[in-house]
mmCIF file of C-alpha atoms in Angstrom:
data_model
loop_
_atom_site.group_PDB
_atom_site.id
_atom_site.type_symbol
_atom_site.label_atom_id
_atom_site.label_comp_id
_atom_site.label_asym_id
_atom_site.label_seq_id
_atom_site.Cartn_x
_atom_site.Cartn_y
_atom_site.Cartn_z
ATOM 1 C CA MET A 217 -119.931 42.362 62.580
ATOM 2 C CA ARG A 218 -119.258 38.776 62.892
ATOM 3 C CA ASP A 219 -121.395 36.642 65.155
ATOM 4 C CA VAL A 220 -119.288 35.374 68.033
ATOM 5 C CA THR A 221 -121.393 32.267 68.285
ATOM 6 C CA ASP A 222 -120.367 31.226 64.777
ATOM 7 C CA ASP A 223 -118.059 28.211 65.183
ATOM 8 C CA ASP A 224 -116.664 28.084 61.610
ATOM 9 C CA PRO A 225 -113.541 30.223 61.326
ATOM 10 C CA ASP A 226 -113.371 32.575 58.439
ATOM 11 C CA PRO A 227 -110.235 32.892 56.299
ATOM 12 C CA ASP A 228 -108.903 35.758 58.358
ATOM 13 C CA GLU A 229 -109.223 33.822 61.539
ATOM 14 C CA LEU A 230 -107.568 30.839 59.953
ATOM 15 C CA ARG A 231 -104.693 32.968 58.855
ATOM 16 C CA GLU A 232 -104.288 34.507 62.283
ATOM 17 C CA ALA A 233 -104.426 31.105 63.923
ATOM 18 C CA GLU A 234 -101.722 29.803 61.670
ATOM 19 C CA ALA A 235 -99.615 32.836 62.417
ATOM 20 C CA LEU A 236 -100.157 32.383 66.119
ATOM 21 C CA ALA A 237 -99.129 28.763 65.843
ATOM 22 C CA ARG A 238 -95.974 29.739 64.023
ATOM 23 C CA ALA A 239 -95.255 32.423 66.563
ATOM 24 C CA LEU A 240 -95.729 30.001 69.390
ATOM 25 C CA GLU A 241 -93.503 27.530 67.647
ATOM 26 C CA ARG A 242 -90.831 29.791 66.174
ATOM 27 C CA GLY A 243 -91.146 33.040 68.071
ATOM 28 C CA VAL A 244 -91.240 35.042 64.803
ATOM 29 C CA ASP A 245 -93.959 36.246 62.526
ATOM 30 C CA PRO A 246 -92.460 36.462 59.065
ATOM 31 C CA SER A 247 -95.840 36.501 57.433
ATOM 32 C CA GLY A 248 -96.939 39.588 59.233
ATOM 33 C CA ASP A 249 -100.393 38.121 59.498
ATOM 34 C CA LEU A 250 -100.494 38.100 63.241
ATOM 35 C CA PRO A 251 -101.958 41.233 64.806
ATOM 36 C CA ASP A 252 -99.594 42.950 67.174
ATOM 37 C CA ASP A 253 -101.572 42.208 70.262
ATOM 38 C CA ALA A 254 -101.821 38.531 69.390
ATOM 39 C CA PHE A 255 -98.115 38.430 68.618
ATOM 40 C CA SER A 256 -97.356 39.921 71.988
ATOM 41 C CA ALA A 257 -99.634 37.406 73.639
ATOM 42 C CA ALA A 258 -98.017 34.607 71.764
ATOM 43 C CA ALA A 259 -94.636 35.862 72.840
ATOM 44 C CA LEU A 260 -95.777 35.840 76.430
ATOM 45 C CA LEU A 261 -97.112 32.337 76.034
ATOM 46 C CA ARG A 262 -94.015 31.345 74.159
ATOM 47 C CA TYR A 263 -91.758 32.474 76.929
ATOM 48 C CA GLY A 264 -94.132 31.489 79.672
ATOM 49 C CA THR A 265 -92.139 28.372 80.199
ATOM 50 C CA VAL A 266 -90.263 27.479 83.311
ATOM 51 C CA ASP A 267 -88.389 30.606 84.446
ATOM 52 C CA GLY A 268 -89.242 32.179 81.116
ATOM 53 C CA ALA A 269 -85.941 30.899 79.644
ATOM 54 C CA LEU A 270 -85.339 29.370 76.272
ATOM 55 C CA SER A 271 -84.067 25.857 76.080
ATOM 56 C CA ASP A 272 -80.546 25.482 74.756
ATOM 57 C CA GLU A 273 -81.704 23.771 71.613
ATOM 58 C CA ARG A 274 -84.368 26.316 71.014
ATOM 59 C CA ARG A 275 -81.966 29.152 71.556
ATOM 60 C CA ASP A 276 -79.446 27.702 69.144
ATOM 61 C CA ALA A 277 -82.110 27.099 66.543
ATOM 62 C CA ILE A 278 -83.375 30.650 66.796
ATOM 63 C CA LEU A 279 -79.890 32.043 66.676
ATOM 64 C CA GLU A 280 -79.064 29.999 63.629
ATOM 65 C CA GLU A 281 -82.206 31.179 61.888
ATOM 66 C CA VAL A 282 -81.588 34.785 62.804
ATOM 67 C CA LEU A 283 -78.018 34.668 61.588
ATOM 68 C CA SER A 284 -78.961 33.035 58.310
ATOM 69 C CA THR A 285 -81.668 35.542 57.565
ATOM 70 C CA ALA A 286 -80.109 38.646 58.993
ATOM 71 C CA ARG A 287 -78.952 41.187 56.474
ATOM 72 C CA ALA A 288 -75.160 41.176 56.063
ATOM 73 C CA PRO A 289 -73.556 44.212 57.622
ATOM 74 C CA ARG A 290 -72.433 46.975 55.377
ATOM 75 C CA VAL A 291 -68.836 46.465 56.420
ATOM 76 C CA GLU A 292 -68.020 44.740 53.105
ATOM 77 C CA GLU A 293 -69.391 47.678 51.149
ATOM 78 C CA ARG A 294 -67.266 50.119 53.090
ATOM 79 C CA ALA A 295 -64.228 47.821 53.277
ATOM 80 C CA PRO A 296 -62.624 48.733 49.944
ATOM 81 C CA LEU A 297 -62.917 52.449 50.739
ATOM 82 C CA LEU A 298 -61.632 51.966 54.274
ATOM 83 C CA ARG A 299 -58.755 49.826 53.049
ATOM 84 C CA TRP A 300 -57.883 52.423 50.472
ATOM 85 C CA LEU A 301 -57.964 55.177 53.085
ATOM 86 C CA ARG A 302 -55.783 53.161 55.397
ATOM 87 C CA TRP A 303 -53.205 52.956 52.614
ATOM 88 C CA LEU A 304 -53.576 56.558 51.569
ATOM 89 C CA VAL A 305 -52.547 58.146 54.858
ATOM 90 C CA PRO A 306 -49.184 56.410 55.283
ATOM 91 C CA VAL A 307 -48.372 56.520 51.559
ATOM 92 C CA ALA A 308 -49.238 60.208 51.390
ATOM 93 C CA GLY A 309 -47.117 60.825 54.455
ATOM 94 C CA LEU A 310 -44.224 58.917 52.940
ATOM 95 C CA ALA A 311 -44.513 60.753 49.638
ATOM 96 C CA GLY A 312 -44.637 64.053 51.468
ATOM 97 C CA ALA A 313 -41.527 63.195 53.464
ATOM 98 C CA ALA A 314 -39.687 62.179 50.296
ATOM 99 C CA ALA A 315 -40.738 65.369 48.534
ATOM 100 C CA ALA A 316 -39.586 67.431 51.493
ATOM 101 C CA ALA A 317 -36.244 65.643 51.543
ATOM 102 C CA LEU A 318 -35.769 66.204 47.795
ATOM 103 C CA LEU A 319 -36.650 69.845 48.249
ATOM 104 C CA VAL A 320 -34.022 70.178 50.947
ATOM 105 C CA VAL A 321 -31.445 68.578 48.640
ATOM 106 C CA GLN A 322 -32.402 70.903 45.808
ATOM 107 C CA LEU A 323 -32.264 73.930 48.069
ATOM 108 C CA GLN A 324 -28.839 72.884 49.248
ATOM 109 C CA THR A 325 -27.754 72.727 45.634
ATOM 110 C CA GLN A 326 -29.312 76.072 44.900
ATOM 111 C CA VAL A 327 -27.777 77.816 47.870
ATOM 112 C CA ALA A 328 -24.305 76.900 46.695
ATOM 113 C CA PRO A 329 -22.084 79.963 46.709
ATOM 114 C CA SER A 330 -23.487 82.467 44.225
ATOM 115 C CA ALA A 331 -20.121 84.154 43.994
ATOM 116 C CA HIS A 332 -17.954 82.009 41.776
ATOM 117 C CA ALA A 333 -14.211 81.906 41.512
ATOM 118 C CA GLU A 334 -12.917 84.996 39.797
ATOM 119 C CA LEU A 335 -11.898 83.993 36.293
ATOM 120 C CA PRO A 336 -8.415 85.270 35.594
ATOM 121 C CA PRO A 337 -8.410 87.887 32.827
ATOM 122 C CA PRO A 338 -7.394 86.200 29.582
ATOM 123 C CA PRO A 339 -3.986 87.317 28.389
ATOM 124 C CA VAL A 340 -3.934 89.261 25.126
ATOM 125 C CA GLU A 341 -1.800 86.528 23.535
ATOM 126 C CA LEU A 342 -4.579 84.022 24.225
ATOM 127 C CA LEU A 343 -7.215 86.322 22.738
ATOM 128 C CA ARG A 344 -5.022 86.871 19.680
ATOM 129 C CA ALA A 345 -4.572 83.107 19.221
ATOM 130 C CA GLN A 346 -8.288 82.608 19.660
ATOM 131 C CA ALA A 347 -9.127 85.272 17.077
ATOM 132 C CA SER A 348 -6.724 83.658 14.609
ATOM 133 C CA ALA A 349 -8.291 80.213 15.138
ATOM 134 C CA ALA A 350 -11.781 81.664 14.678
ATOM 135 C CA GLY A 351 -10.768 83.559 11.565
ATOM 136 C CA ARG A 352 -8.822 80.821 9.901
ATOM 137 C CA ALA A 353 -8.442 77.493 11.683
ATOM 138 C CA THR A 354 -5.087 76.458 10.305
ATOM 139 C CA PRO A 355 -3.182 73.728 12.161
ATOM 140 C CA GLU A 356 -0.733 76.349 13.349
ATOM 141 C CA ALA A 357 -3.508 78.577 14.673
ATOM 142 C CA ILE A 358 -5.088 75.654 16.471
ATOM 143 C CA ALA A 359 -1.778 74.559 17.967
ATOM 144 C CA GLU A 360 -1.130 78.114 19.197
ATOM 145 C CA LEU A 361 -4.593 78.288 20.742
ATOM 146 C CA ASP A 362 -3.961 74.967 22.522
ATOM 147 C CA ARG A 363 -0.644 76.232 23.836
ATOM 148 C CA ARG A 364 -2.083 79.497 25.154
ATOM 149 C CA MET A 365 -5.060 77.695 26.669
ATOM 150 C CA ARG A 366 -2.746 75.403 28.628
ATOM 151 C CA GLY A 367 -1.348 78.393 30.456
ATOM 152 C CA TYR A 368 -4.741 80.000 30.975
ATOM 153 C CA ARG A 369 -6.195 76.717 32.202
ATOM 154 C CA GLY A 370 -3.528 76.521 34.863
ATOM 155 C CA ALA A 371 -4.449 80.018 36.040
ATOM 156 C CA PHE A 372 -8.131 79.040 36.100
ATOM 157 C CA HIS A 373 -7.433 75.926 38.163
ATOM 158 C CA GLY A 374 -5.397 78.079 40.497
ATOM 159 C CA SER A 375 -8.376 80.347 41.056
ATOM 160 C CA LEU A 376 -10.540 77.275 41.765
ATOM 161 C CA ASN A 377 -8.040 76.081 44.324
ATOM 162 C CA GLU A 378 -7.977 79.500 45.943
ATOM 163 C CA ARG A 379 -11.714 79.449 46.321
ATOM 164 C CA TYR A 380 -12.387 75.789 47.166
ATOM 165 C CA GLY A 381 -9.063 74.294 48.142
ATOM 166 C CA ARG A 382 -8.178 73.443 51.704
ATOM 167 C CA MET B 270 -60.663 38.412 66.311
ATOM 168 C CA LYS B 271 -57.000 37.738 65.689
ATOM 169 C CA ARG B 272 -55.328 40.056 63.140
ATOM 170 C CA THR B 273 -52.845 38.437 60.840
ATOM 171 C CA PRO B 274 -49.535 40.246 60.288
ATOM 172 C CA ASP B 275 -50.310 42.922 57.734
ATOM 173 C CA LEU B 276 -48.335 42.411 54.551
ATOM 174 C CA ARG B 277 -49.313 45.914 53.586
ATOM 175 C CA LEU B 278 -47.225 47.270 56.437
ATOM 176 C CA VAL B 279 -44.274 45.211 55.234
ATOM 177 C CA THR B 280 -44.757 46.578 51.737
ATOM 178 C CA LEU B 281 -44.906 50.109 53.123
ATOM 179 C CA GLY B 282 -41.690 49.531 55.002
ATOM 180 C CA LEU B 283 -39.939 48.285 51.874
ATOM 181 C CA LEU B 284 -41.260 51.243 49.918
ATOM 182 C CA ALA B 285 -39.919 53.581 52.578
ATOM 183 C CA VAL B 286 -36.487 51.996 52.310
ATOM 184 C CA VAL B 287 -36.478 52.325 48.517
ATOM 185 C CA VAL B 288 -37.658 55.933 48.576
ATOM 186 C CA MET B 289 -35.223 56.986 51.256
ATOM 187 C CA GLY B 290 -32.448 55.186 49.454
ATOM 188 C CA GLY B 291 -33.275 57.106 46.296
ATOM 189 C CA VAL B 292 -33.364 60.385 48.112
ATOM 190 C CA GLY B 293 -30.125 59.566 49.844
ATOM 191 C CA SER B 294 -28.404 58.709 46.607
ATOM 192 C CA CYS B 295 -29.679 61.937 45.048
ATOM 193 C CA ALA B 296 -28.316 63.834 47.985
ATOM 194 C CA ALA B 297 -25.050 61.985 47.822
ATOM 195 C CA GLU B 298 -24.733 62.612 44.126
ATOM 196 C CA SER B 299 -25.213 66.316 44.431
ATOM 197 C CA SER B 300 -23.584 67.119 47.704
ATOM 198 C CA GLY B 301 -21.578 64.168 48.836
ATOM 199 C CA GLU B 302 -18.209 65.355 47.513
ATOM 200 C CA ASP B 303 -16.001 67.936 49.033
ATOM 201 C CA PRO B 304 -15.459 70.916 46.644
ATOM 202 C CA ALA B 305 -11.707 70.700 47.167
ATOM 203 C CA ARG B 306 -11.806 67.086 46.087
ATOM 204 C CA TRP B 307 -13.802 68.085 43.018
ATOM 205 C CA VAL B 308 -11.179 70.700 42.095
ATOM 206 C CA ALA B 309 -8.465 68.069 42.457
ATOM 207 C CA GLN B 310 -10.396 65.728 40.177
ATOM 208 C CA VAL B 311 -10.760 68.430 37.546
ATOM 209 C CA THR B 312 -7.083 69.341 37.557
ATOM 210 C CA ASP B 313 -6.044 65.673 37.625
ATOM 211 C CA ALA B 314 -8.229 64.923 34.620
ATOM 212 C CA HIS B 315 -6.401 67.507 32.514
ATOM 213 C CA ARG B 316 -3.019 66.397 33.785
ATOM 214 C CA VAL B 317 -3.789 62.765 32.924
ATOM 215 C CA ALA B 318 -5.067 63.855 29.500
ATOM 216 C CA ASP B 319 -1.875 65.829 28.835
ATOM 217 C CA GLU B 320 0.277 62.843 29.747
ATOM 218 C CA ALA B 321 -1.851 60.464 27.692
ATOM 219 C CA ILE B 322 -1.761 62.704 24.628
ATOM 220 C CA ALA B 323 2.013 63.043 24.951
ATOM 221 C CA ALA B 324 2.221 59.231 25.112
ATOM 222 C CA GLY B 325 -0.074 58.853 22.121
ATOM 223 C CA GLU B 326 -2.853 57.305 24.194
ATOM 224 C CA GLY B 327 -5.860 59.118 22.878
ATOM 225 C CA GLU B 328 -8.385 56.804 24.518
ATOM 226 C CA ALA B 329 -6.970 57.398 27.982
ATOM 227 C CA ALA B 330 -7.031 61.145 27.405
ATOM 228 C CA ARG B 331 -10.601 60.927 26.204
ATOM 229 C CA ALA B 332 -11.667 58.879 29.215
ATOM 230 C CA ALA B 333 -10.090 61.292 31.694
ATOM 231 C CA LEU B 334 -11.660 64.347 30.076
ATOM 232 C CA LEU B 335 -15.039 62.689 29.670
ATOM 233 C CA GLY B 336 -15.138 62.089 33.406
ATOM 234 C CA ALA B 337 -14.481 65.766 34.043
ATOM 235 C CA ALA B 338 -17.023 66.845 31.421
ATOM 236 C CA GLU B 339 -19.893 64.688 32.614
ATOM 237 C CA ALA B 340 -19.431 64.776 36.373
ATOM 238 C CA SER B 341 -21.714 67.102 38.286
ATOM 239 C CA ALA B 342 -20.047 69.342 40.805
ATOM 240 C CA PRO B 343 -20.887 69.065 44.510
ATOM 241 C CA ALA B 344 -23.326 71.470 46.090
ATOM 242 C CA GLY B 345 -20.574 73.652 47.520
ATOM 243 C CA VAL B 346 -19.320 74.667 44.061
ATOM 244 C CA ALA B 347 -20.795 77.681 42.318
ATOM 245 C CA ALA B 348 -22.725 76.821 39.182
ATOM 246 C CA GLU B 349 -20.581 79.127 37.051
ATOM 247 C CA ASP B 350 -17.378 77.408 38.129
ATOM 248 C CA ALA B 351 -18.850 74.003 37.432
ATOM 249 C CA ARG B 352 -20.023 75.141 34.010
ATOM 250 C CA VAL B 353 -16.637 76.552 33.037
ATOM 251 C CA ALA B 354 -14.775 73.445 34.204
ATOM 252 C CA ARG B 355 -17.065 71.152 32.246
ATOM 253 C CA GLN B 356 -16.984 73.339 29.137
ATOM 254 C CA ASP B 357 -13.198 73.344 29.137
ATOM 255 C CA ALA B 358 -13.229 69.530 29.258
ATOM 256 C CA TYR B 359 -15.747 69.353 26.386
ATOM 257 C CA PHE B 360 -13.573 71.740 24.355
ATOM 258 C CA ARG B 361 -10.555 69.479 24.763
ATOM 259 C CA LEU B 362 -12.656 66.444 23.860
ATOM 260 C CA ALA B 363 -13.772 68.219 20.682
ATOM 261 C CA GLN B 364 -10.162 69.100 19.844
ATOM 262 C CA ILE B 365 -9.082 65.470 20.308
ATOM 263 C CA ALA B 366 -11.940 64.276 18.116
ATOM 264 C CA LEU B 367 -11.000 66.749 15.373
ATOM 265 C CA GLY B 368 -7.445 65.474 15.590
ATOM 266 C CA ASP B 369 -8.832 61.968 15.019
ATOM 267 C CA ASP B 370 -10.889 63.215 12.044
ATOM 268 C CA ASP B 371 -14.052 62.566 13.988
ATOM 269 C CA ALA B 372 -15.940 65.732 13.030
ATOM 270 C CA GLU B 373 -19.293 64.368 14.162
ATOM 271 C CA GLY B 374 -17.893 63.495 17.554
ATOM 272 C CA ALA B 375 -16.313 66.925 17.790
ATOM 273 C CA GLU B 376 -19.607 68.605 16.945
ATOM 274 C CA ARG B 377 -21.325 66.495 19.585
ATOM 275 C CA TYR B 378 -18.832 67.382 22.299
ATOM 276 C CA ALA B 379 -18.840 71.068 21.428
ATOM 277 C CA GLY B 380 -22.633 71.093 21.333
ATOM 278 C CA ALA B 381 -22.792 69.434 24.726
ATOM 279 C CA GLY B 382 -20.478 72.062 26.142
ATOM 280 C CA LEU B 383 -22.495 74.924 24.666
ATOM 281 C CA GLY B 384 -25.617 73.313 26.034
ATOM 282 C CA LEU B 385 -24.344 74.035 29.527
ATOM 283 C CA GLY B 386 -24.688 77.746 28.914
ATOM 284 C CA VAL B 387 -23.366 80.521 26.725
ATOM 285 C CA GLU B 388 -21.409 83.281 28.407
ATOM 286 C CA PRO B 389 -18.987 85.911 27.108
ATOM 287 C CA ASP B 390 -15.881 84.104 28.231
ATOM 288 C CA VAL B 391 -12.905 82.287 26.759
ATOM 289 C CA PHE B 392 -14.412 78.831 27.271
ATOM 290 C CA THR B 393 -17.630 79.556 25.390
ATOM 291 C CA ALA B 394 -15.668 81.148 22.547
ATOM 292 C CA ASN B 395 -13.446 78.055 22.358
ATOM 293 C CA LEU B 396 -16.483 75.795 22.031
ATOM 294 C CA TYR B 397 -17.854 77.914 19.169
ATOM 295 C CA ILE B 398 -14.504 77.606 17.417
ATOM 296 C CA ALA B 399 -14.429 73.819 17.918
ATOM 297 C CA ARG B 400 -17.980 73.421 16.626
ATOM 298 C CA GLY B 401 -17.240 75.712 13.708
ATOM 299 C CA ARG B 402 -14.275 73.544 12.759
ATOM 300 C CA ALA B 403 -16.375 70.398 13.049
ATOM 301 C CA ARG B 404 -19.166 71.828 10.893
ATOM 302 C CA GLU B 405 -16.675 73.080 8.347
ATOM 303 C CA ALA B 406 -15.174 69.580 8.154
ATOM 304 C CA LEU B 407 -18.682 68.198 7.648
ATOM 305 C CA GLY B 408 -19.247 70.603 4.739
ATOM 306 C CA ARG B 409 -21.708 72.853 6.527
ATOM 307 C CA GLU B 410 -19.921 76.094 5.827
ATOM 308 C CA LEU B 411 -22.776 78.441 6.661
ATOM 309 C CA GLU B 412 -23.263 76.949 10.128
ATOM 310 C CA ALA B 413 -19.511 76.941 10.636
ATOM 311 C CA ALA B 414 -19.325 80.614 9.702
ATOM 312 C CA THR B 415 -22.052 81.414 12.215
ATOM 313 C CA ASP B 416 -20.126 79.655 14.970
ATOM 314 C CA TYR B 417 -16.886 81.410 14.074
ATOM 315 C CA HIS B 418 -18.746 84.724 14.101
ATOM 316 C CA GLU B 419 -20.092 84.032 17.605
ATOM 317 C CA ALA B 420 -16.582 83.179 18.797
ATOM 318 C CA LEU B 421 -15.216 86.395 17.350
ATOM 319 C CA LYS B 422 -17.925 88.511 18.981
ATOM 320 C CA ILE B 423 -17.025 87.113 22.387
ATOM 321 C CA ASN B 424 -13.332 87.449 21.652
ATOM 322 C CA ASP B 425 -13.814 91.088 20.665
ATOM 323 C CA ALA B 426 -15.733 91.849 23.870
ATOM 324 C CA LEU B 427 -13.051 90.202 25.976
ATOM 325 C CA LEU B 428 -10.361 92.180 24.209
ATOM 326 C CA ALA B 429 -12.260 95.442 24.683
ATOM 327 C CA ARG B 430 -12.656 94.694 28.380
ATOM 328 C CA LEU B 431 -8.990 93.850 28.674
ATOM 329 C CA LEU B 432 -7.927 96.979 26.851
ATOM 330 C CA GLY B 433 -10.285 99.068 28.926
ATOM 331 C CA THR B 434 -8.806 97.588 32.066
ATOM 332 C CA GLU B 435 -5.310 98.208 30.811
ATOM 333 C CA ARG B 436 -6.214 101.761 29.855
ATOM 334 C CA GLU B 437 -7.546 102.399 33.362
ATOM 335 C CA ALA B 438 -4.429 100.875 34.876
ATOM 336 C CA GLY B 439 -2.298 103.086 32.634
ATOM 337 C CA GLU B 440 -4.164 106.226 33.644
ATOM 338 C CA ARG B 441 -3.606 105.686 37.343
#
């Protein structure tokens, strides 16, 4: 145990005194050398000024120091993810709406009348002309097929008009 | 803290307009026309082609028929009817091409028509005949023979059905 009558400070005491001085001056103990009780005492002394209030200059200086040394908030780290999420919701909603609209259009196409216009039965003369053209595609056979198809086409268009015409 | 106007919201709004415009045009393309109007367009195309061919205007005939062949029918038209109408137009286009000694063009048109679907009807059989003629003109006799054979099979089935119907009508 140290002798209290010893006037020469040892290194520990010197360190604590320096820390106390800094605490009195700056109100912080970055070194961590100041024991808690001394730091508390220094804080009391520090703020034991008139009305216990900081001067404007002192307050600004402390604030400036705190802000410069404070760790930056993690907002920046989360920002890209948050920004991406903020995009994702409306874009996903828009894509979903577009997909739903396309599905409705496709369904409308698919629910077109399943029953089609009744094709008129092909006349035997047409089938004969067709068989001739398939067997031997002479110019005459082709011309006959064209002629018979003109008549059949008219009948087919008639059936379309019956089904879809006004 | 003041928030500046968000350009991202503006971009989203523009994107919405583009997407909805695309959807709207898709909808318009498939269902915007009245089926009766579509029927009129189909019949008009053949009428115009007939008049153009009679006047020796092959290009005009081709243009009219190409419109009928490539146009998609509105949603109110049954798929089978749309197929048949388009196949008939492709058949006529192939015939015109063969008349112009354009065998490759004829094969292309006939192939496009057959690509819409193969059914045992007059229109499919016609397309096989047209493609057979085109392939024969191109010197591909084996392929031509195959197409002619397919046409004859359909033709035979149609004739059997017709004769069966006539037989039933005769028995009543």
